[in-house]
Amino acid sequence: AKGYAVERAKVELAHRIFELRQEKKISQVELAKRLKVSQQFISQIESAEGHNLTIETISRIADSLGFGVKIIFKREKGIKVA
């Protein structure tokens, strides 16, 4: 169950990054240029493939899209992406 929760959170985070990028009307190529990474890297992030994103990378993505990052430790178990 724990492995499922982590994988689900990765998919939710990937989807949220995709949504925020779309909301800002920025292409994967443009986001990649802003982050100085490849478009393939952005594609992998948005499809939740392979990468365990670091807080630093998540923060850089959020910043480049004009957002901040908020991490909350909660008493309930599980992972939630908002």
mmCIF file of N, CA, C and O in Angstrom:
data_model
loop_
_atom_site.group_PDB
_atom_site.id
_atom_site.type_symbol
_atom_site.label_atom_id
_atom_site.label_comp_id
_atom_site.label_asym_id
_atom_site.label_seq_id
_atom_site.Cartn_x
_atom_site.Cartn_y
_atom_site.Cartn_z
ATOM 1 N N ALA A 1 0.823 -1.203 0.000
ATOM 2 C CA ALA A 1 0.000 0.000 0.000
ATOM 3 C C ALA A 1 0.862 1.259 0.000
ATOM 4 O O ALA A 1 0.525 2.231 -0.638
ATOM 5 N N LYS A 2 1.998 1.213 0.726
ATOM 6 C CA LYS A 2 2.872 2.386 0.781
ATOM 7 C C LYS A 2 3.460 2.690 -0.593
ATOM 8 O O LYS A 2 3.518 3.842 -1.012
ATOM 9 N N GLY A 3 3.912 1.657 -1.306
ATOM 10 C CA GLY A 3 4.458 1.843 -2.648
ATOM 11 C C GLY A 3 3.432 2.439 -3.591
ATOM 12 O O GLY A 3 3.755 3.297 -4.408
ATOM 13 N N TYR A 4 2.196 1.996 -3.459
ATOM 14 C CA TYR A 4 1.112 2.534 -4.289
ATOM 15 C C TYR A 4 0.904 4.013 -4.005
ATOM 16 O O TYR A 4 0.743 4.809 -4.920
ATOM 17 N N ALA A 5 0.925 4.390 -2.725
ATOM 18 C CA ALA A 5 0.711 5.788 -2.345
ATOM 19 C C ALA A 5 1.812 6.677 -2.925
ATOM 20 O O ALA A 5 1.536 7.777 -3.415
ATOM 21 N N VAL A 6 3.034 6.205 -2.903
ATOM 22 C CA VAL A 6 4.153 6.987 -3.444
ATOM 23 C C VAL A 6 4.004 7.129 -4.952
ATOM 24 O O VAL A 6 4.165 8.228 -5.503
ATOM 25 N N GLU A 7 3.689 6.038 -5.638
ATOM 26 C CA GLU A 7 3.519 6.097 -7.096
ATOM 27 C C GLU A 7 2.348 7.008 -7.472
ATOM 28 O O GLU A 7 2.429 7.764 -8.430
ATOM 29 N N ARG A 8 1.281 6.919 -6.719
ATOM 30 C CA ARG A 8 0.125 7.783 -6.978
ATOM 31 C C ARG A 8 0.499 9.251 -6.807
ATOM 32 O O ARG A 8 0.117 10.103 -7.603
ATOM 33 N N ALA A 9 1.277 9.554 -5.764
ATOM 34 C CA ALA A 9 1.716 10.930 -5.530
ATOM 35 C C ALA A 9 2.603 11.416 -6.664
ATOM 36 O O ALA A 9 2.497 12.567 -7.094
ATOM 37 N N LYS A 10 3.473 10.543 -7.187
ATOM 38 C CA LYS A 10 4.327 10.919 -8.322
ATOM 39 C C LYS A 10 3.477 11.273 -9.535
ATOM 40 O O LYS A 10 3.745 12.262 -10.220
ATOM 41 N N VAL A 11 2.448 10.476 -9.795
ATOM 42 C CA VAL A 11 1.564 10.731 -10.933
ATOM 43 C C VAL A 11 0.801 12.040 -10.716
ATOM 44 O O VAL A 11 0.667 12.848 -11.639
ATOM 45 N N GLU A 12 0.305 12.267 -9.504
ATOM 46 C CA GLU A 12 -0.419 13.505 -9.205
ATOM 47 C C GLU A 12 0.494 14.719 -9.354
ATOM 48 O O GLU A 12 0.074 15.750 -9.883
ATOM 49 N N LEU A 13 1.736 14.607 -8.897
ATOM 50 C CA LEU A 13 2.680 15.711 -9.025
ATOM 51 C C LEU A 13 2.985 15.981 -10.494
ATOM 52 O O LEU A 13 3.004 17.131 -10.930
ATOM 53 N N ALA A 14 3.202 14.925 -11.254
ATOM 54 C CA ALA A 14 3.458 15.071 -12.691
ATOM 55 C C ALA A 14 2.293 15.780 -13.374
ATOM 56 O O ALA A 14 2.487 16.697 -14.178
ATOM 57 N N HIS A 15 1.082 15.366 -13.033
ATOM 58 C CA HIS A 15 -0.108 15.975 -13.633
ATOM 59 C C HIS A 15 -0.237 17.439 -13.226
ATOM 60 O O HIS A 15 -0.591 18.293 -14.042
ATOM 61 N N ARG A 16 0.090 17.733 -11.979
ATOM 62 C CA ARG A 16 -0.008 19.124 -11.499
ATOM 63 C C ARG A 16 0.997 20.019 -12.222
ATOM 64 O O ARG A 16 0.666 21.148 -12.607
ATOM 65 N N ILE A 17 2.213 19.524 -12.417
ATOM 66 C CA ILE A 17 3.216 20.297 -13.162
ATOM 67 C C ILE A 17 2.715 20.554 -14.580
ATOM 68 O O ILE A 17 2.809 21.668 -15.092
ATOM 69 N N PHE A 18 2.144 19.519 -15.214
ATOM 70 C CA PHE A 18 1.578 19.670 -16.562
ATOM 71 C C PHE A 18 0.482 20.739 -16.567
ATOM 72 O O PHE A 18 0.467 21.623 -17.423
ATOM 73 N N GLU A 19 -0.433 20.674 -15.587
ATOM 74 C CA GLU A 19 -1.534 21.641 -15.511
ATOM 75 C C GLU A 19 -1.030 23.073 -15.355
ATOM 76 O O GLU A 19 -1.525 23.981 -16.019
ATOM 77 N N LEU A 20 -0.051 23.253 -14.479
ATOM 78 C CA LEU A 20 0.470 24.596 -14.245
ATOM 79 C C LEU A 20 1.170 25.133 -15.489
ATOM 80 O O LEU A 20 1.041 26.312 -15.824
ATOM 81 N N ARG A 21 1.898 24.270 -16.187
ATOM 82 C CA ARG A 21 2.569 24.685 -17.419
ATOM 83 C C ARG A 21 1.539 25.086 -18.465
ATOM 84 O O ARG A 21 1.675 26.114 -19.127
ATOM 85 N N GLN A 22 0.480 24.295 -18.600
ATOM 86 C CA GLN A 22 -0.585 24.608 -19.556
ATOM 87 C C GLN A 22 -1.283 25.913 -19.182
ATOM 88 O O GLN A 22 -1.594 26.730 -20.051
ATOM 89 N N GLU A 23 -1.525 26.104 -17.886
ATOM 90 C CA GLU A 23 -2.190 27.318 -17.402
ATOM 91 C C GLU A 23 -1.388 28.566 -17.793
ATOM 92 O O GLU A 23 -1.963 29.598 -18.134
ATOM 93 N N LYS A 24 -0.081 28.453 -17.751
ATOM 94 C CA LYS A 24 0.795 29.574 -18.111
ATOM 95 C C LYS A 24 1.068 29.648 -19.609
ATOM 96 O O LYS A 24 1.779 30.544 -20.058
ATOM 97 N N LYS A 25 0.490 28.695 -20.365
ATOM 98 C CA LYS A 25 0.649 28.652 -21.824
ATOM 99 C C LYS A 25 2.123 28.602 -22.240
ATOM 100 O O LYS A 25 2.578 29.316 -23.123
ATOM 101 N N ILE A 26 2.857 27.721 -21.546
ATOM 102 C CA ILE A 26 4.281 27.532 -21.813
ATOM 103 C C ILE A 26 4.485 26.119 -22.368
ATOM 104 O O ILE A 26 3.951 25.154 -21.821
ATOM 105 N N SER A 27 5.244 26.006 -23.439
ATOM 106 C CA SER A 27 5.522 24.697 -24.021
ATOM 107 C C SER A 27 6.573 23.960 -23.191
ATOM 108 O O SER A 27 7.295 24.565 -22.384
ATOM 109 N N GLN A 28 6.674 22.659 -23.410
ATOM 110 C CA GLN A 28 7.732 21.883 -22.766
ATOM 111 C C GLN A 28 9.096 22.416 -23.169
ATOM 112 O O GLN A 28 10.011 22.492 -22.343
ATOM 113 N N VAL A 29 9.230 22.805 -24.428
ATOM 114 C CA VAL A 29 10.506 23.339 -24.920
ATOM 115 C C VAL A 29 10.874 24.618 -24.176
ATOM 116 O O VAL A 29 12.018 24.792 -23.732
ATOM 117 N N GLU A 30 9.911 25.517 -24.012
ATOM 118 C CA GLU A 30 10.165 26.775 -23.305
ATOM 119 C C GLU A 30 10.523 26.526 -21.846
ATOM 120 O O GLU A 30 11.461 27.129 -21.313
ATOM 121 N N LEU A 31 9.789 25.645 -21.184
ATOM 122 C CA LEU A 31 10.091 25.332 -19.791
ATOM 123 C C LEU A 31 11.490 24.730 -19.681
ATOM 124 O O LEU A 31 12.257 25.080 -18.784
ATOM 125 N N ALA A 32 11.833 23.851 -20.603
ATOM 126 C CA ALA A 32 13.167 23.242 -20.604
ATOM 127 C C ALA A 32 14.248 24.306 -20.745
ATOM 128 O O ALA A 32 15.268 24.265 -20.035
ATOM 129 N N LYS A 33 14.025 25.281 -21.626
ATOM 130 C CA LYS A 33 15.003 26.367 -21.804
ATOM 131 C C LYS A 33 15.158 27.160 -20.510
ATOM 132 O O LYS A 33 16.270 27.507 -20.115
ATOM 133 N N ARG A 34 14.045 27.446 -19.854
ATOM 134 C CA ARG A 34 14.091 28.211 -18.600
ATOM 135 C C ARG A 34 14.885 27.472 -17.525
ATOM 136 O O ARG A 34 15.546 28.097 -16.694
ATOM 137 N N LEU A 35 14.765 26.142 -17.531
ATOM 138 C CA LEU A 35 15.434 25.319 -16.511
ATOM 139 C C LEU A 35 16.816 24.844 -16.944
ATOM 140 O O LEU A 35 17.516 24.197 -16.171
ATOM 141 N N LYS A 36 17.156 25.106 -18.213
ATOM 142 C CA LYS A 36 18.423 24.635 -18.779
ATOM 143 C C LYS A 36 18.532 23.111 -18.723
ATOM 144 O O LYS A 36 19.541 22.544 -18.293
ATOM 145 N N VAL A 37 17.443 22.469 -19.144
ATOM 146 C CA VAL A 37 17.389 21.006 -19.258
ATOM 147 C C VAL A 37 16.811 20.676 -20.632
ATOM 148 O O VAL A 37 16.397 21.567 -21.371
ATOM 149 N N SER A 38 16.753 19.399 -20.959
ATOM 150 C CA SER A 38 16.193 18.998 -22.246
ATOM 151 C C SER A 38 14.666 18.926 -22.190
ATOM 152 O O SER A 38 14.079 18.759 -21.113
ATOM 153 N N GLN A 39 14.048 19.046 -23.348
ATOM 154 C CA GLN A 39 12.588 18.876 -23.446
ATOM 155 C C GLN A 39 12.224 17.470 -23.024
ATOM 156 O O GLN A 39 11.176 17.248 -22.409
ATOM 157 N N GLN A 40 13.075 16.491 -23.311
ATOM 158 C CA GLN A 40 12.817 15.103 -22.926
ATOM 159 C C GLN A 40 12.728 14.959 -21.405
ATOM 160 O O GLN A 40 11.914 14.189 -20.889
ATOM 161 N N PHE A 41 13.554 15.725 -20.694
ATOM 162 C CA PHE A 41 13.513 15.700 -19.233
ATOM 163 C C PHE A 41 12.157 16.193 -18.726
ATOM 164 O O PHE A 41 11.560 15.585 -17.835
ATOM 165 N N ILE A 42 11.660 17.273 -19.313
ATOM 166 C CA ILE A 42 10.347 17.806 -18.935
ATOM 167 C C ILE A 42 9.265 16.777 -19.247
ATOM 168 O O ILE A 42 8.362 16.535 -18.434
ATOM 169 N N SER A 43 9.355 16.148 -20.402
ATOM 170 C CA SER A 43 8.392 15.121 -20.784
ATOM 171 C C SER A 43 8.389 13.964 -19.780
ATOM 172 O O SER A 43 7.331 13.477 -19.377
ATOM 173 N N GLN A 44 9.567 13.542 -19.367
ATOM 174 C CA GLN A 44 9.664 12.458 -18.387
ATOM 175 C C GLN A 44 9.047 12.868 -17.052
ATOM 176 O O GLN A 44 8.346 12.074 -16.416
ATOM 177 N N ILE A 45 9.289 14.106 -16.643
ATOM 178 C CA ILE A 45 8.704 14.596 -15.390
ATOM 179 C C ILE A 45 7.181 14.577 -15.477
ATOM 180 O O ILE A 45 6.500 14.081 -14.582
ATOM 181 N N GLU A 46 6.650 15.100 -16.598
ATOM 182 C CA GLU A 46 5.196 15.214 -16.735
ATOM 183 C C GLU A 46 4.511 13.870 -16.943
ATOM 184 O O GLU A 46 3.307 13.769 -16.747
ATOM 185 N N SER A 47 5.255 12.864 -17.324
ATOM 186 C CA SER A 47 4.651 11.537 -17.480
ATOM 187 C C SER A 47 5.013 10.622 -16.306
ATOM 188 O O SER A 47 4.728 9.425 -16.339
ATOM 189 N N ALA A 48 5.632 11.190 -15.272
ATOM 190 C CA ALA A 48 5.990 10.472 -14.040
ATOM 191 C C ALA A 48 6.906 9.289 -14.316
ATOM 192 O O ALA A 48 6.861 8.279 -13.635
ATOM 193 N N GLU A 49 7.751 9.412 -15.324
ATOM 194 C CA GLU A 49 8.667 8.328 -15.684
ATOM 195 C C GLU A 49 10.016 8.512 -15.006
ATOM 196 O O GLU A 49 10.682 9.516 -15.185
ATOM 197 N N GLY A 50 10.384 7.506 -14.244
ATOM 198 C CA GLY A 50 11.763 7.369 -13.815
ATOM 199 C C GLY A 50 12.300 8.267 -12.732
ATOM 200 O O GLY A 50 12.903 7.781 -11.805
ATOM 201 N N HIS A 51 12.097 9.548 -12.811
ATOM 202 C CA HIS A 51 12.817 10.458 -11.925
ATOM 203 C C HIS A 51 12.140 10.584 -10.563
ATOM 204 O O HIS A 51 10.948 10.787 -10.473
ATOM 205 N N ASN A 52 12.955 10.492 -9.539
ATOM 206 C CA ASN A 52 12.521 10.913 -8.218
ATOM 207 C C ASN A 52 12.916 12.370 -8.123
ATOM 208 O O ASN A 52 14.093 12.700 -7.998
ATOM 209 N N LEU A 53 11.957 13.240 -8.233
ATOM 210 C CA LEU A 53 12.250 14.666 -8.250
ATOM 211 C C LEU A 53 12.748 15.125 -6.890
ATOM 212 O O LEU A 53 12.172 14.786 -5.869
ATOM 213 N N THR A 54 13.791 15.915 -6.905
ATOM 214 C CA THR A 54 14.282 16.497 -5.660
ATOM 215 C C THR A 54 13.449 17.740 -5.342
ATOM 216 O O THR A 54 12.795 18.305 -6.222
ATOM 217 N N ILE A 55 13.497 18.150 -4.103
ATOM 218 C CA ILE A 55 12.810 19.375 -3.714
ATOM 219 C C ILE A 55 13.387 20.544 -4.506
ATOM 220 O O ILE A 55 12.651 21.435 -4.928
ATOM 221 N N GLU A 56 14.689 20.531 -4.732
ATOM 222 C CA GLU A 56 15.324 21.598 -5.513
ATOM 223 C C GLU A 56 14.746 21.673 -6.924
ATOM 224 O O GLU A 56 14.412 22.762 -7.410
ATOM 225 N N THR A 57 14.592 20.523 -7.579
ATOM 226 C CA THR A 57 14.036 20.512 -8.942
ATOM 227 C C THR A 57 12.591 20.960 -8.942
ATOM 228 O O THR A 57 12.184 21.765 -9.789
ATOM 229 N N ILE A 58 11.810 20.484 -7.999
ATOM 230 C CA ILE A 58 10.412 20.902 -7.905
ATOM 231 C C ILE A 58 10.334 22.417 -7.685
ATOM 232 O O ILE A 58 9.533 23.096 -8.311
ATOM 233 N N SER A 59 11.187 22.935 -6.831
ATOM 234 C CA SER A 59 11.219 24.364 -6.555
ATOM 235 C C SER A 59 11.606 25.161 -7.797
ATOM 236 O O SER A 59 11.005 26.204 -8.091
ATOM 237 N N ARG A 60 12.585 24.685 -8.556
ATOM 238 C CA ARG A 60 13.007 25.365 -9.782
ATOM 239 C C ARG A 60 11.887 25.377 -10.818
ATOM 240 O O ARG A 60 11.666 26.381 -11.506
ATOM 241 N N ILE A 61 11.184 24.250 -10.933
ATOM 242 C CA ILE A 61 10.053 24.174 -11.876
ATOM 243 C C ILE A 61 8.979 25.166 -11.464
ATOM 244 O O ILE A 61 8.492 25.949 -12.276
ATOM 245 N N ALA A 62 8.602 25.128 -10.187
ATOM 246 C CA ALA A 62 7.556 26.037 -9.691
ATOM 247 C C ALA A 62 7.950 27.485 -9.911
ATOM 248 O O ALA A 62 7.149 28.287 -10.407
ATOM 249 N N ASP A 63 9.180 27.826 -9.582
ATOM 250 C CA ASP A 63 9.652 29.200 -9.732
ATOM 251 C C ASP A 63 9.613 29.637 -11.193
ATOM 252 O O ASP A 63 9.174 30.741 -11.503
ATOM 253 N N SER A 64 10.020 28.773 -12.083
ATOM 254 C CA SER A 64 10.039 29.130 -13.506
ATOM 255 C C SER A 64 8.630 29.301 -14.072
ATOM 256 O O SER A 64 8.449 29.953 -15.092
ATOM 257 N N LEU A 65 7.635 28.739 -13.385
ATOM 258 C CA LEU A 65 6.242 28.890 -13.799
ATOM 259 C C LEU A 65 5.529 29.996 -13.011
ATOM 260 O O LEU A 65 4.350 30.242 -13.209
ATOM 261 N N GLY A 66 6.251 30.642 -12.096
ATOM 262 C CA GLY A 66 5.665 31.730 -11.318
ATOM 263 C C GLY A 66 4.898 31.269 -10.097
ATOM 264 O O GLY A 66 4.010 31.973 -9.611
ATOM 265 N N PHE A 67 5.235 30.091 -9.591
ATOM 266 C CA PHE A 67 4.571 29.549 -8.410
ATOM 267 C C PHE A 67 5.601 29.269 -7.327
ATOM 268 O O PHE A 67 6.790 29.184 -7.596
ATOM 269 N N GLY A 68 5.127 29.078 -6.113
ATOM 270 C CA GLY A 68 5.967 28.643 -5.009
ATOM 271 C C GLY A 68 5.661 27.183 -4.686
ATOM 272 O O GLY A 68 4.801 26.574 -5.311
ATOM 273 N N VAL A 69 6.368 26.659 -3.712
ATOM 274 C CA VAL A 69 6.154 25.284 -3.257
ATOM 275 C C VAL A 69 5.854 25.321 -1.772
ATOM 276 O O VAL A 69 6.513 26.040 -1.016
ATOM 277 N N LYS A 70 4.868 24.549 -1.356
ATOM 278 C CA LYS A 70 4.513 24.453 0.058
ATOM 279 C C LYS A 70 4.523 22.977 0.437
ATOM 280 O O LYS A 70 3.833 22.178 -0.186
ATOM 281 N N ILE A 71 5.309 22.645 1.439
ATOM 282 C CA ILE A 71 5.377 21.265 1.924
ATOM 283 C C ILE A 71 4.813 21.257 3.334
ATOM 284 O O ILE A 71 5.238 22.044 4.182
ATOM 285 N N ILE A 72 3.862 20.380 3.569
ATOM 286 C CA ILE A 72 3.207 20.306 4.869
ATOM 287 C C ILE A 72 3.373 18.901 5.431
ATOM 288 O O ILE A 72 3.110 17.914 4.742
ATOM 289 N N PHE A 73 3.812 18.817 6.667
ATOM 290 C CA PHE A 73 3.821 17.543 7.370
ATOM 291 C C PHE A 73 2.510 17.465 8.139
ATOM 292 O O PHE A 73 2.175 18.353 8.917
ATOM 293 N N LYS A 74 1.757 16.387 7.884
ATOM 294 C CA LYS A 74 0.450 16.270 8.498
ATOM 295 C C LYS A 74 0.386 15.022 9.372
ATOM 296 O O LYS A 74 1.190 14.110 9.207
ATOM 297 N N ARG A 75 -0.569 14.988 10.234
ATOM 298 C CA ARG A 75 -0.679 13.870 11.166
ATOM 299 C C ARG A 75 -1.238 12.603 10.485
ATOM 300 O O ARG A 75 -0.908 11.509 10.857
ATOM 301 N N GLU A 76 -2.072 12.789 9.454
ATOM 302 C CA GLU A 76 -2.628 11.636 8.774
ATOM 303 C C GLU A 76 -1.554 11.019 7.884
ATOM 304 O O GLU A 76 -0.701 11.717 7.372
ATOM 305 N N LYS A 77 -1.632 9.736 7.697
ATOM 306 C CA LYS A 77 -0.680 9.061 6.819
ATOM 307 C C LYS A 77 -1.100 9.269 5.375
ATOM 308 O O LYS A 77 -2.242 9.568 5.080
ATOM 309 N N GLY A 78 -0.160 9.078 4.482
ATOM 310 C CA GLY A 78 -0.443 9.208 3.066
ATOM 311 C C GLY A 78 0.194 10.459 2.492
ATOM 312 O O GLY A 78 0.727 11.286 3.207
ATOM 313 N N ILE A 79 0.124 10.563 1.181
ATOM 314 C CA ILE A 79 0.727 11.670 0.470
ATOM 315 C C ILE A 79 -0.354 12.345 -0.353
ATOM 316 O O ILE A 79 -1.141 11.669 -1.015
ATOM 317 N N LYS A 80 -0.380 13.672 -0.332
ATOM 318 C CA LYS A 80 -1.364 14.414 -1.112
ATOM 319 C C LYS A 80 -0.664 15.505 -1.893
ATOM 320 O O LYS A 80 0.172 16.212 -1.348
ATOM 321 N N VAL A 81 -0.976 15.613 -3.151
ATOM 322 C CA VAL A 81 -0.450 16.681 -3.998
ATOM 323 C C VAL A 81 -1.592 17.640 -4.287
ATOM 324 O O VAL A 81 -2.682 17.221 -4.676
ATOM 325 N N ALA A 82 -1.348 18.940 -4.090
ATOM 326 C CA ALA A 82 -2.399 19.931 -4.338
ATOM 327 C C ALA A 82 -1.869 21.042 -5.194
ATOM 328 O O ALA A 82 -0.696 21.247 -5.322
#
